[in-house]
Tab-separated table of C-alpha atoms and ligand atoms in Angstrom:
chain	number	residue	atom	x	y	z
A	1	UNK	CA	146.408	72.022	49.274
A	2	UNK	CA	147.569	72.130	45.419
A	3	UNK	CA	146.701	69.866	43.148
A	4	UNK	CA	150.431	68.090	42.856
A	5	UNK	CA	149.860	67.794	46.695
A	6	UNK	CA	146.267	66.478	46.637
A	7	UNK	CA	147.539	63.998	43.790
A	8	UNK	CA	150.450	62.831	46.322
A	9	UNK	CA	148.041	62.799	48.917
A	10	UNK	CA	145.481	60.738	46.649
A	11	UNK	CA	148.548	57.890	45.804
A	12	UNK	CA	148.831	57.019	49.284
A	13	UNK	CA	145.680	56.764	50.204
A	14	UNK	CA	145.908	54.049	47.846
A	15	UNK	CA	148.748	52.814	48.883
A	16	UNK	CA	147.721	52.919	52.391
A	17	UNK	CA	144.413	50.836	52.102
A	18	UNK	CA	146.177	48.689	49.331
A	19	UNK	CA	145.930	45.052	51.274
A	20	UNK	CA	148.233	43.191	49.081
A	21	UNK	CA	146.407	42.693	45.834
A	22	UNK	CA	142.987	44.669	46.901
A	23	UNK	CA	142.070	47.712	48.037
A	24	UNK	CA	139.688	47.985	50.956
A	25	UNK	CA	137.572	51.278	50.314
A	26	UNK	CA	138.559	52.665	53.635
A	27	UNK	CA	139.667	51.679	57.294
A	28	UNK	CA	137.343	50.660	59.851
A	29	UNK	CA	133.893	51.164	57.886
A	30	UNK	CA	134.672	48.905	55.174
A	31	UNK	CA	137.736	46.429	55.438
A	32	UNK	CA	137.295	43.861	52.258
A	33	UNK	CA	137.325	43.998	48.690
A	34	UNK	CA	134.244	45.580	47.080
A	35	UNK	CA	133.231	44.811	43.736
A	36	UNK	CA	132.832	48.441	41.817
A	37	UNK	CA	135.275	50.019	44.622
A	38	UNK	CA	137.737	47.652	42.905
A	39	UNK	CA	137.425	48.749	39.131
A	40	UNK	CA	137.326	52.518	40.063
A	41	UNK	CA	140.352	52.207	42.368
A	42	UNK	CA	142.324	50.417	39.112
A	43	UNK	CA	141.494	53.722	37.190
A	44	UNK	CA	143.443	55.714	39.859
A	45	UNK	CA	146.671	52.733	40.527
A	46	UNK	CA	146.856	53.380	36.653
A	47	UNK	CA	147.879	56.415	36.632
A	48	UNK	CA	150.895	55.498	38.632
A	49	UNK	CA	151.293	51.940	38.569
A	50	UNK	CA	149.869	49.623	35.522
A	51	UNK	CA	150.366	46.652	37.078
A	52	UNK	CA	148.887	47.100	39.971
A	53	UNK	CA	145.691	48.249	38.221
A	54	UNK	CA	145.631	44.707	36.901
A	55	UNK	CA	145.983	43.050	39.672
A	56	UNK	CA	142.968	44.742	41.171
A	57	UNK	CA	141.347	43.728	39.101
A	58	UNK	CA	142.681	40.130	38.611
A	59	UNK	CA	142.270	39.567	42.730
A	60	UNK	CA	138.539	40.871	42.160
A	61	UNK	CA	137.792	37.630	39.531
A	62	UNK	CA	139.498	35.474	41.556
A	63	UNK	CA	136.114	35.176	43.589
A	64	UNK	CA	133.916	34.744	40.962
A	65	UNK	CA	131.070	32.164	41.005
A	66	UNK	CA	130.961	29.196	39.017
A	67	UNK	CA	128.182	30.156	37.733
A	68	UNK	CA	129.577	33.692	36.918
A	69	UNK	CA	128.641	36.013	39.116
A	70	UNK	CA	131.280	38.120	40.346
A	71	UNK	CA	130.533	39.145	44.075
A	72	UNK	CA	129.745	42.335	46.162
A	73	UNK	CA	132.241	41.265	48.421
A	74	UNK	CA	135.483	39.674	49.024
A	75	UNK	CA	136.530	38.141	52.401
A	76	UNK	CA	139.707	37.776	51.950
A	77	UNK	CA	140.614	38.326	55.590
A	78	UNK	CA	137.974	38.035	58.512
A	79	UNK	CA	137.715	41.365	60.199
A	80	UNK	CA	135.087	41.523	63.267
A	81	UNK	CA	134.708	45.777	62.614
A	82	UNK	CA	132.452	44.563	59.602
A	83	UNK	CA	128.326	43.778	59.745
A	84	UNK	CA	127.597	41.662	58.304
A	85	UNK	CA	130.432	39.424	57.935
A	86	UNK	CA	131.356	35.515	55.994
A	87	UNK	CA	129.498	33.734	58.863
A	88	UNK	CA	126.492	35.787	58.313
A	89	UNK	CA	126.423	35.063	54.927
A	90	UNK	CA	127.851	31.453	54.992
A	91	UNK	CA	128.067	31.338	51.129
A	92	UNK	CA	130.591	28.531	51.437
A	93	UNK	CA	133.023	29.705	48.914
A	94	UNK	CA	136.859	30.252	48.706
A	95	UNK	CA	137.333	32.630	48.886
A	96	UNK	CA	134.876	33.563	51.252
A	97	UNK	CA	132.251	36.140	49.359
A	98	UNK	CA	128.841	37.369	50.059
A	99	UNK	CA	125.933	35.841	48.152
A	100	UNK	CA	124.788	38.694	45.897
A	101	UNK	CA	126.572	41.036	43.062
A	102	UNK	CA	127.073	44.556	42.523
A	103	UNK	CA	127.053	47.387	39.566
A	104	UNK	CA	128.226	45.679	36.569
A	105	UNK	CA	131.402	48.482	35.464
A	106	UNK	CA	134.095	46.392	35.540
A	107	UNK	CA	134.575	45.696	31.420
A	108	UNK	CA	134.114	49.396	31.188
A	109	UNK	CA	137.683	49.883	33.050
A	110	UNK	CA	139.608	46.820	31.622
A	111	UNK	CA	138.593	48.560	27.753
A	112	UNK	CA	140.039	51.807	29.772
A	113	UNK	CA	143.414	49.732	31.002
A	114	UNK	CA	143.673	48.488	27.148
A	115	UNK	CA	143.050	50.899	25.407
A	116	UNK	CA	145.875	53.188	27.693
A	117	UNK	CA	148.198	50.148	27.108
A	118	UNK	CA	147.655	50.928	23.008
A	119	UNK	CA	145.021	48.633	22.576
A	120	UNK	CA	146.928	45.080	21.940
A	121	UNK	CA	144.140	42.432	20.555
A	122	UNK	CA	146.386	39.839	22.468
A	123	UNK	CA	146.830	41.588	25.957
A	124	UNK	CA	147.074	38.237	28.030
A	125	UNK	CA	145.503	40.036	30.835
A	126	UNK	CA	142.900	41.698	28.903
A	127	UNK	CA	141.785	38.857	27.289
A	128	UNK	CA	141.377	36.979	30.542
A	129	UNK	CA	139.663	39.268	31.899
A	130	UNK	CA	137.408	39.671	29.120
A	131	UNK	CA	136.365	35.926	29.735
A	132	UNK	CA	135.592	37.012	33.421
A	133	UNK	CA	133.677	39.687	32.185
A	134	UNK	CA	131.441	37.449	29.268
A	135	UNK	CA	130.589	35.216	32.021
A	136	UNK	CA	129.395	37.537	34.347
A	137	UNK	CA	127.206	39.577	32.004
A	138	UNK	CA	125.775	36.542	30.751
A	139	UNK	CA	125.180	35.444	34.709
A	140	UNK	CA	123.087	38.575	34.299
A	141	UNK	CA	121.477	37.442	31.455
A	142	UNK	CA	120.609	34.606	32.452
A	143	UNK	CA	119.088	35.292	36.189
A	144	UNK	CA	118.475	39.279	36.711
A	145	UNK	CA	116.260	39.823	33.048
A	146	UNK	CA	112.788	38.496	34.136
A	147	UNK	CA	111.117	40.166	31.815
A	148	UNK	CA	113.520	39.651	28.985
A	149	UNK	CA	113.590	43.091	28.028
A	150	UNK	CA	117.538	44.042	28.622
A	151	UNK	CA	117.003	45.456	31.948
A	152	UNK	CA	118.899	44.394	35.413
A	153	UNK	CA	116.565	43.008	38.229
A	154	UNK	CA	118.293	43.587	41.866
A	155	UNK	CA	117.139	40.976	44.267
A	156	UNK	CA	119.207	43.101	47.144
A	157	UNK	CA	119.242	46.695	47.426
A	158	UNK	CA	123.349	46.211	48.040
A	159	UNK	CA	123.738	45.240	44.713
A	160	UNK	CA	122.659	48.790	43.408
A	161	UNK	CA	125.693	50.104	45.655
A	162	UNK	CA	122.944	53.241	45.783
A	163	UNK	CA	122.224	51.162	49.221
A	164	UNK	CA	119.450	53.555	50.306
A	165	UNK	CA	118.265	55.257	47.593
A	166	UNK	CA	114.809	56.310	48.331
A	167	UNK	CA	113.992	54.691	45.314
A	168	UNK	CA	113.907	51.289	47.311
A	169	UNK	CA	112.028	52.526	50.005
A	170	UNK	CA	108.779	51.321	49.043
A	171	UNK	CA	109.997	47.705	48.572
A	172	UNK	CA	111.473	47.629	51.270
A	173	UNK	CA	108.314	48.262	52.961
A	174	UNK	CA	106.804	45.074	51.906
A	175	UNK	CA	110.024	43.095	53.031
A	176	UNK	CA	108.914	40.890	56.209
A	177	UNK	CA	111.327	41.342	59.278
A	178	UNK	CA	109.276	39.034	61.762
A	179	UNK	CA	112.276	36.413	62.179
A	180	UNK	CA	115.449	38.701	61.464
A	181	UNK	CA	116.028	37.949	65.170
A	182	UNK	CA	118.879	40.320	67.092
A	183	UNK	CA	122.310	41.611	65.691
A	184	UNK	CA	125.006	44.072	66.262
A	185	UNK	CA	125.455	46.807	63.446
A	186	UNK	CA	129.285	47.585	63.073
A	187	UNK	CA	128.997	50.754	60.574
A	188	UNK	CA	127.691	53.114	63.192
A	189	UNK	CA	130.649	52.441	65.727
A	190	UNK	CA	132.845	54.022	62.671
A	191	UNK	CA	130.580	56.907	61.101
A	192	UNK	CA	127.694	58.841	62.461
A	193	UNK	CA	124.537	57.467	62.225
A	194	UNK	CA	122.793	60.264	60.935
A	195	UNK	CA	125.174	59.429	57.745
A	196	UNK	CA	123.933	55.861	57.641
A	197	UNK	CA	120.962	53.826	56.798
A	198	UNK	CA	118.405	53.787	59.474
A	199	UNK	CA	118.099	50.667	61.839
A	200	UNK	CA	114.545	50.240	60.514
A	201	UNK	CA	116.136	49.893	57.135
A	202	UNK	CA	118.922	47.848	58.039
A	203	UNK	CA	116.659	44.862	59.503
A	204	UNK	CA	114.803	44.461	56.195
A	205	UNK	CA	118.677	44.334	54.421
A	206	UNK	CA	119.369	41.572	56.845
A	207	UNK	CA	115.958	40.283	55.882
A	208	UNK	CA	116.786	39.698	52.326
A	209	UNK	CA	120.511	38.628	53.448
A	210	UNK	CA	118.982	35.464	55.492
A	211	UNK	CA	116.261	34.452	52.400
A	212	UNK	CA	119.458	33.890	50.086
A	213	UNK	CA	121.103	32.587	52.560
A	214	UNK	CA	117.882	29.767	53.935
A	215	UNK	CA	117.826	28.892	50.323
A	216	UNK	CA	121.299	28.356	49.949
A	217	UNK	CA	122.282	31.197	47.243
A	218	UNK	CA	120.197	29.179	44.647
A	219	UNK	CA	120.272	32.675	42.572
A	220	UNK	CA	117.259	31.039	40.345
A	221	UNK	CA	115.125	30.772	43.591
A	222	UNK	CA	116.103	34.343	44.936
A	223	UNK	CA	115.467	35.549	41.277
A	224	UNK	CA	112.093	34.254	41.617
A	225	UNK	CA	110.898	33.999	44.830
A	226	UNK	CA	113.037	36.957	46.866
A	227	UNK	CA	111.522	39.518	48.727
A	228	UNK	CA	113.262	42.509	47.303
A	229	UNK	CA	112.676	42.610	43.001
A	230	UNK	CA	113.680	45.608	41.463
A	231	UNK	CA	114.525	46.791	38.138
A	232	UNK	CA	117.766	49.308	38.892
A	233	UNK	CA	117.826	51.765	36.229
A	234	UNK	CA	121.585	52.277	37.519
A	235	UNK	CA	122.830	48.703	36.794
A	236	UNK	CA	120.860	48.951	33.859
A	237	UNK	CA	122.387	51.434	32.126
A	238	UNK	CA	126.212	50.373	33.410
A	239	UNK	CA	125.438	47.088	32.208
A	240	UNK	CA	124.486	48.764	28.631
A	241	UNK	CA	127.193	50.140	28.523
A	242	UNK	CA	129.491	47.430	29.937
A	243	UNK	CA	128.316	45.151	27.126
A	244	UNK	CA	129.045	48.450	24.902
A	245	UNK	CA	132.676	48.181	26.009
A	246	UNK	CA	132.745	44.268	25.981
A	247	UNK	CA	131.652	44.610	22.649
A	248	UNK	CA	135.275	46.615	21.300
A	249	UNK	CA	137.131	44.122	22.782
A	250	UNK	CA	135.552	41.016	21.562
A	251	UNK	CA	135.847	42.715	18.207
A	252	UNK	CA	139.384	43.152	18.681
A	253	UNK	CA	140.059	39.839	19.556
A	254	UNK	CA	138.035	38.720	16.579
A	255	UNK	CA	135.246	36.357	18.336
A	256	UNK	CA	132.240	37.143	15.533
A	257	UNK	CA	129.769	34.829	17.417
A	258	UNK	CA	130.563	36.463	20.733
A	259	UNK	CA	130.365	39.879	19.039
A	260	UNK	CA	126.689	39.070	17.610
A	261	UNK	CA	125.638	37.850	20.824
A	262	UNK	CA	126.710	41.081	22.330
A	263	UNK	CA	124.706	43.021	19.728
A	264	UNK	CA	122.094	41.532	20.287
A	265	UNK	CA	122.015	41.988	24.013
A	266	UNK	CA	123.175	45.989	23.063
A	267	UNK	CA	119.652	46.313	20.794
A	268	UNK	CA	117.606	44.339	23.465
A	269	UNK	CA	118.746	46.766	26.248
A	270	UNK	CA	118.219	50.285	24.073
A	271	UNK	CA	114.513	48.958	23.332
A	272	UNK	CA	114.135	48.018	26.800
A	273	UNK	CA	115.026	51.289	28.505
A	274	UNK	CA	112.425	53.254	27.482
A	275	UNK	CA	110.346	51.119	30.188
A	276	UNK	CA	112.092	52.924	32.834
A	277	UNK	CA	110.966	56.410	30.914
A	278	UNK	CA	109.292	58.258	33.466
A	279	UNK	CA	107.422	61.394	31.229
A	280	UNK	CA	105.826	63.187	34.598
A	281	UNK	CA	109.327	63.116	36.353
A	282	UNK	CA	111.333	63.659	33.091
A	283	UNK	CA	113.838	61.726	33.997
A	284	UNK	CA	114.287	57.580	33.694
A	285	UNK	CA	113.863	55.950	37.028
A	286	UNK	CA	113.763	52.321	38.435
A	287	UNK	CA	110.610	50.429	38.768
A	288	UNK	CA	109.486	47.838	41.681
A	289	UNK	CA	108.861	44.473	39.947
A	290	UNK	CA	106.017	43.664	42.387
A	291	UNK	CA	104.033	46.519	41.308
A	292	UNK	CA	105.064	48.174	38.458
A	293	UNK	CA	105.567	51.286	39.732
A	294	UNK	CA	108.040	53.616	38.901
A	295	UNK	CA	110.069	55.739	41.645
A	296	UNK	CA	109.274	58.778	40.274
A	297	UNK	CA	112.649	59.894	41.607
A	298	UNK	CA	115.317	61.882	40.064
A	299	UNK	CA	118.759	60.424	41.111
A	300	UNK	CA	122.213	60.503	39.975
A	301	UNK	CA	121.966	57.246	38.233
A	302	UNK	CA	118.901	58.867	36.135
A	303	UNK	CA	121.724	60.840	34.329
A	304	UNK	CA	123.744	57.449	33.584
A	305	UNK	CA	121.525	57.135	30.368
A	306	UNK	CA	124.264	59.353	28.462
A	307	UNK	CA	126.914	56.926	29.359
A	308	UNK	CA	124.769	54.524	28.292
A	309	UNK	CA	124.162	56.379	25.111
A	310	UNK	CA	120.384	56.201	25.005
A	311	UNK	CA	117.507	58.294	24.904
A	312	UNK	CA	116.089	60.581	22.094
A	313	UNK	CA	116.593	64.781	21.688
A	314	UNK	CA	113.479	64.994	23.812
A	315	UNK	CA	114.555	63.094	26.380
A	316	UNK	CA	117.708	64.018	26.777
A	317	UNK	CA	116.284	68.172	27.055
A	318	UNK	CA	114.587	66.922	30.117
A	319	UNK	CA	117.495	65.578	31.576
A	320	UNK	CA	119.608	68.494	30.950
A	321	UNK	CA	116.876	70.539	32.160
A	322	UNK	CA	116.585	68.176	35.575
A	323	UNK	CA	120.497	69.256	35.722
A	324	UNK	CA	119.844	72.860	35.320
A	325	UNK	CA	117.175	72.693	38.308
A	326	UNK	CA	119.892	70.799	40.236
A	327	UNK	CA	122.160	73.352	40.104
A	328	UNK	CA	119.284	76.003	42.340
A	329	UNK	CA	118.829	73.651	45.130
A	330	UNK	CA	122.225	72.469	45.176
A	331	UNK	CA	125.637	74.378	45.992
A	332	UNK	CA	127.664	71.132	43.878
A	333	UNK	CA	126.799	68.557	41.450
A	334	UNK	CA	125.869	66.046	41.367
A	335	UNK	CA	123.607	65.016	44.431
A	336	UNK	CA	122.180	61.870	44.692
A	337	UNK	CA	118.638	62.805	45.000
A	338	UNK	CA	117.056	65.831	44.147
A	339	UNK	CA	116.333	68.131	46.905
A	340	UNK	CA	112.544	68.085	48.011
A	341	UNK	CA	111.858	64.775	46.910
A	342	UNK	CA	110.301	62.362	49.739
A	343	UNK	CA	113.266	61.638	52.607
A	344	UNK	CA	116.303	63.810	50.913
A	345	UNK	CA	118.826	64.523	53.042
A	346	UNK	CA	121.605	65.882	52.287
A	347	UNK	CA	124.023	64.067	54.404
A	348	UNK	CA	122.676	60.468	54.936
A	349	UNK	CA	124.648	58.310	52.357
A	350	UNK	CA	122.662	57.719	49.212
A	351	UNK	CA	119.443	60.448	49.647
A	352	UNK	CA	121.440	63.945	48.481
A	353	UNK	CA	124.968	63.260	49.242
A	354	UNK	CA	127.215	63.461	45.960
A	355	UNK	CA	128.955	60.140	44.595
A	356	UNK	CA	132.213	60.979	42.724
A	357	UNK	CA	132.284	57.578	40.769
A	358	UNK	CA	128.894	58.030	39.497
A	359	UNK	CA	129.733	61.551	38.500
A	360	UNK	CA	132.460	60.474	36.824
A	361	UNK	CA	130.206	58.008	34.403
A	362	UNK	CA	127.744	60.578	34.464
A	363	UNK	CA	130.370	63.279	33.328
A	364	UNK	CA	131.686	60.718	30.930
A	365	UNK	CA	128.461	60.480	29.024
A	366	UNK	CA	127.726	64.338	29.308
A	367	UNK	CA	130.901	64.385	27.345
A	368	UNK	CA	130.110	61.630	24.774
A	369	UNK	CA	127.467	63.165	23.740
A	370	UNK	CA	128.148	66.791	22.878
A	371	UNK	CA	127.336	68.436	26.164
A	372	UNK	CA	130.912	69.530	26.923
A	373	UNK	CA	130.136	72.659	28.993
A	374	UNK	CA	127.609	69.642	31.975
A	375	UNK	CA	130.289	67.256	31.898
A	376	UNK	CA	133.143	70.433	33.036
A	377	UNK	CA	130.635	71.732	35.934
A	378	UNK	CA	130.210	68.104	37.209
A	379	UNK	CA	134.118	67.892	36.707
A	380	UNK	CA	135.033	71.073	38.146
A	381	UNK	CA	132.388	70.595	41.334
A	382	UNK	CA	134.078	67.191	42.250
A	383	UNK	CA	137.437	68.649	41.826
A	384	UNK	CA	136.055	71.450	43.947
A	385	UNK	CA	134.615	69.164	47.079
A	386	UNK	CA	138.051	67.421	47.364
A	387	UNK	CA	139.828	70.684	47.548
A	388	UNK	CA	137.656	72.116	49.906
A	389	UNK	CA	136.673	68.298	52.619
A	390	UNK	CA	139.209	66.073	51.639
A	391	UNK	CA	138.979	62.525	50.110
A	392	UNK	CA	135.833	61.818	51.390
A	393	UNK	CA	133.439	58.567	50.702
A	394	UNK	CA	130.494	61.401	49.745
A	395	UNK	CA	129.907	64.863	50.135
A	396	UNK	CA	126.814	66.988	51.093
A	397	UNK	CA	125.668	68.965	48.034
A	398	UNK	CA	124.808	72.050	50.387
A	399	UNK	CA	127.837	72.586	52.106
A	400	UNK	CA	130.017	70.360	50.441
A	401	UNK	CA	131.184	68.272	53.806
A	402	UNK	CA	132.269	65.488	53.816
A	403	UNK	CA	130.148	62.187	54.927
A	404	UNK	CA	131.095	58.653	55.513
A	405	UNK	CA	134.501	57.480	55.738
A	406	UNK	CA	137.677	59.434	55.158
A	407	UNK	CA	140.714	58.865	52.989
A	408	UNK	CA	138.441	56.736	50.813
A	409	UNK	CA	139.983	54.771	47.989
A	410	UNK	CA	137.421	55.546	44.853
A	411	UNK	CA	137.476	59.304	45.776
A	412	UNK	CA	141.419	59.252	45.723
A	413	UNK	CA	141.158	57.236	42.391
A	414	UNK	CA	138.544	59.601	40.797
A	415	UNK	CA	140.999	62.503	41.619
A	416	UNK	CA	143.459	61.034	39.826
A	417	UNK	CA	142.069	59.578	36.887
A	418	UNK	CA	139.286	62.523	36.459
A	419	UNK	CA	138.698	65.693	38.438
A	420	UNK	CA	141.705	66.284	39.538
A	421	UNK	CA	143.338	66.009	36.159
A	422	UNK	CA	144.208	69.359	34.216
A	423	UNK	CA	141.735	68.067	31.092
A	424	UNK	CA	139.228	65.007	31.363
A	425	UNK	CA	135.929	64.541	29.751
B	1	DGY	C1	127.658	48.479	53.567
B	1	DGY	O1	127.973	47.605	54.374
B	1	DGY	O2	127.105	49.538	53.878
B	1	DGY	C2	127.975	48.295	52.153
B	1	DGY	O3	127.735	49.429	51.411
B	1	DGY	C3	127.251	47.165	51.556
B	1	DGY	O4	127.772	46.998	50.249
């Protein structure tokens, strides 16, 4: 296909899985409103309709917690295709939501929707979503920084939206599955299972699912008590830079006290990544909370510390060198785990197969930060997987198949705010 006919084809996939207000990420697999599937799908609606970018976005507040946390998911229709469901998470909110969050991105694309819109100081719709935004990064504050450091503590390995990573695997090990009693999965009746989490890993997700949910999503006792505490060096470096982007707009608006606040959560965070350093793998990494231990694991959201814009010359030669070895064991960049490290597989979901919305921040930062020639192979590869599979969920970095679900909204939206653009960072 040619690019004007990929773009065409991109816009209505869009339009296809656009719901009324919210995008599911594709049919079958995954039939609500995700929470970072939202603000990447409002980069691609902008590039052909404004408003409807903002009304992603606006629908995606509208389930936000009272006590700020914006959700992983939005039931805004029941759907029986989906595992699990709002009875299995019985949150009791309207609208119905799960009980946990996910990757923090979304004042990263309202500064993106501004600033394309000329950058008003008193965009109505940028300033309420600003407010949305304060209160959910200071929900973060607040309950995921235990040890007060800057970083983002996951209490479920959903909220990393790198669901499997086999940087969880570990502490998921030590999650207790005795009383997680019998269910049906739903995601294997729509995708091969050999692209999926395994059932052994699924029970201890429902595991952590049923603490929050005996405790009554108290998100004080789940930060303290849960069974799954990890510091996500993905969240923690979209959250940097979240509160980076929060940070422009506040100014604009002209809240000082705000803006200090902000500053001061911006220093706390740069200090605090170097905790997540990881000299013998090169690369920064997450750490379990119970132990201490660092994954040792070279992922896709190790590279995220450009777009966070942090780490010194040194660290950043490792990195780029940790790309440059990439690019021997894998046909396309950039894979979700490095080949040869402990389970990688190069078709099963987060463990090899490439993410184009975390290449896209990944690119973004390669960009930022003066490696221009990175940022157009990471560009030119996901440009190149869509041409040759389709709008896939993920893609193997070996053969460049397709895995997951087809006609997938963020993939359509990355093609046509990023790759599939004649020049993008
Ligand atoms: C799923 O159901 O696999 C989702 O990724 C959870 O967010």
């Amino acid at each position: 296909m040619t690019i004007p006919l990929l773009s065409e084809h991109a816009i209505s996939i869009l339009r296809r899985n656009d719901h009324g207000g919210y995008t599911v990420p594709t049919h079958g697999l995954y039939p609500y409103q995700w929470n970072w599937d939202s603000a990447f799908v409002a980069l691609g609606f902008a590039e052909f309709d404004r408003d409807r970018a903002w009304v992603e976005l606006e629908t995606l507040v509208s389930g936000q917690w009272d006590d700020g946390m914006i959700p992983q998911i939005i039931f805004h229709q029941d759907d029986p295709g989906y595992f699990p469901g709002p009875a299995v998470w019985a949150t009791g909110r309207t609208p119905p939501t799960s009980g946990i969050t996910q990757p923090p991105v979304l004042a990263s694309i309202v500064r993106h929707l501004w600033q394309a819109e000329g950058a008003d100081p008193a965009h109505p719709r940028m300033r309420a979503l600003v407010a949305a935004c304060l209160k959910s990064h200071r929900w973060f504050h607040t309950y995921r920084d235990p040890l007060a450091n800057g970083l983002v503590m996951v209490t479920h390995n959903w909220e990393t939206g790198r669901d499997n990573s086999s940087e969880w695997d570990e502490a998921l090990d030590r999650v207790d599955t005795s009383r997680v009693g019998s269910y049906q999965r739903r995601d294997t009746a729509h995708v091969d299972a050999a692209m999926r989490p395994t059932a052994r890993e699924y029970d201890r997700y429902v595991a952590i699912l049923q603490f929050g949910r005996a405790c009554g999503w108290d998100h004080r006792e789940i930060a303290d008590h849960g069974p799954f505490r990890m510091i996500d060096v993905g969240m923690s470096m979209e959250l940097l830079r979240a509160n980076r982007d929060l940070l422009v707009m506040v100014q604009a608006i002209g809240d000082s006290a705000t803006a200090d606040e902000l500053k001061a959560r911006i220093a706390l965070s740069e200090h605090g990544v170097d905790w997540l350093w990881n000299e013998d793998a090169g690369a920064y990494c997450s750490r379990d909370l119970g132990t201490g231990q660092s994954s040792g694991l070279v992922t896709n959201a190790s590279f995220l510390a450009f777009y966070a814009g942090v780490g010194n010359a040194a660290q950043h030669a490792r990195l780029i060198a940790a790309l440059g070895r990439l690019t021997h064991s894998a046909r396309f960049l950039l894979p979700s785990l490095e080949a040869g490290s402990r389970a990688y597989d190069h078709q099963r979901y987060w463990r090899g197969p490439i993410w184009l919305v975390v290449s896209y921040m990944v690119a973004l930062g390669l960009a930022e930060t003066g490696h221009q020639a990175w940022a157009d192979r990471i560009r030119s590869d996901s440009a190149g997987l869509i041409e040759l599979s389709g709008f896939y969920e993920s893609f193997s970095p070996e053969t460049g198949a397709g895995s997951g679900g087809p006609d997938f909204s963020w993939t359509a939206a990355m093609w046509l705010a990023w790759c599939g653009k004649v020049a993008s960072p």
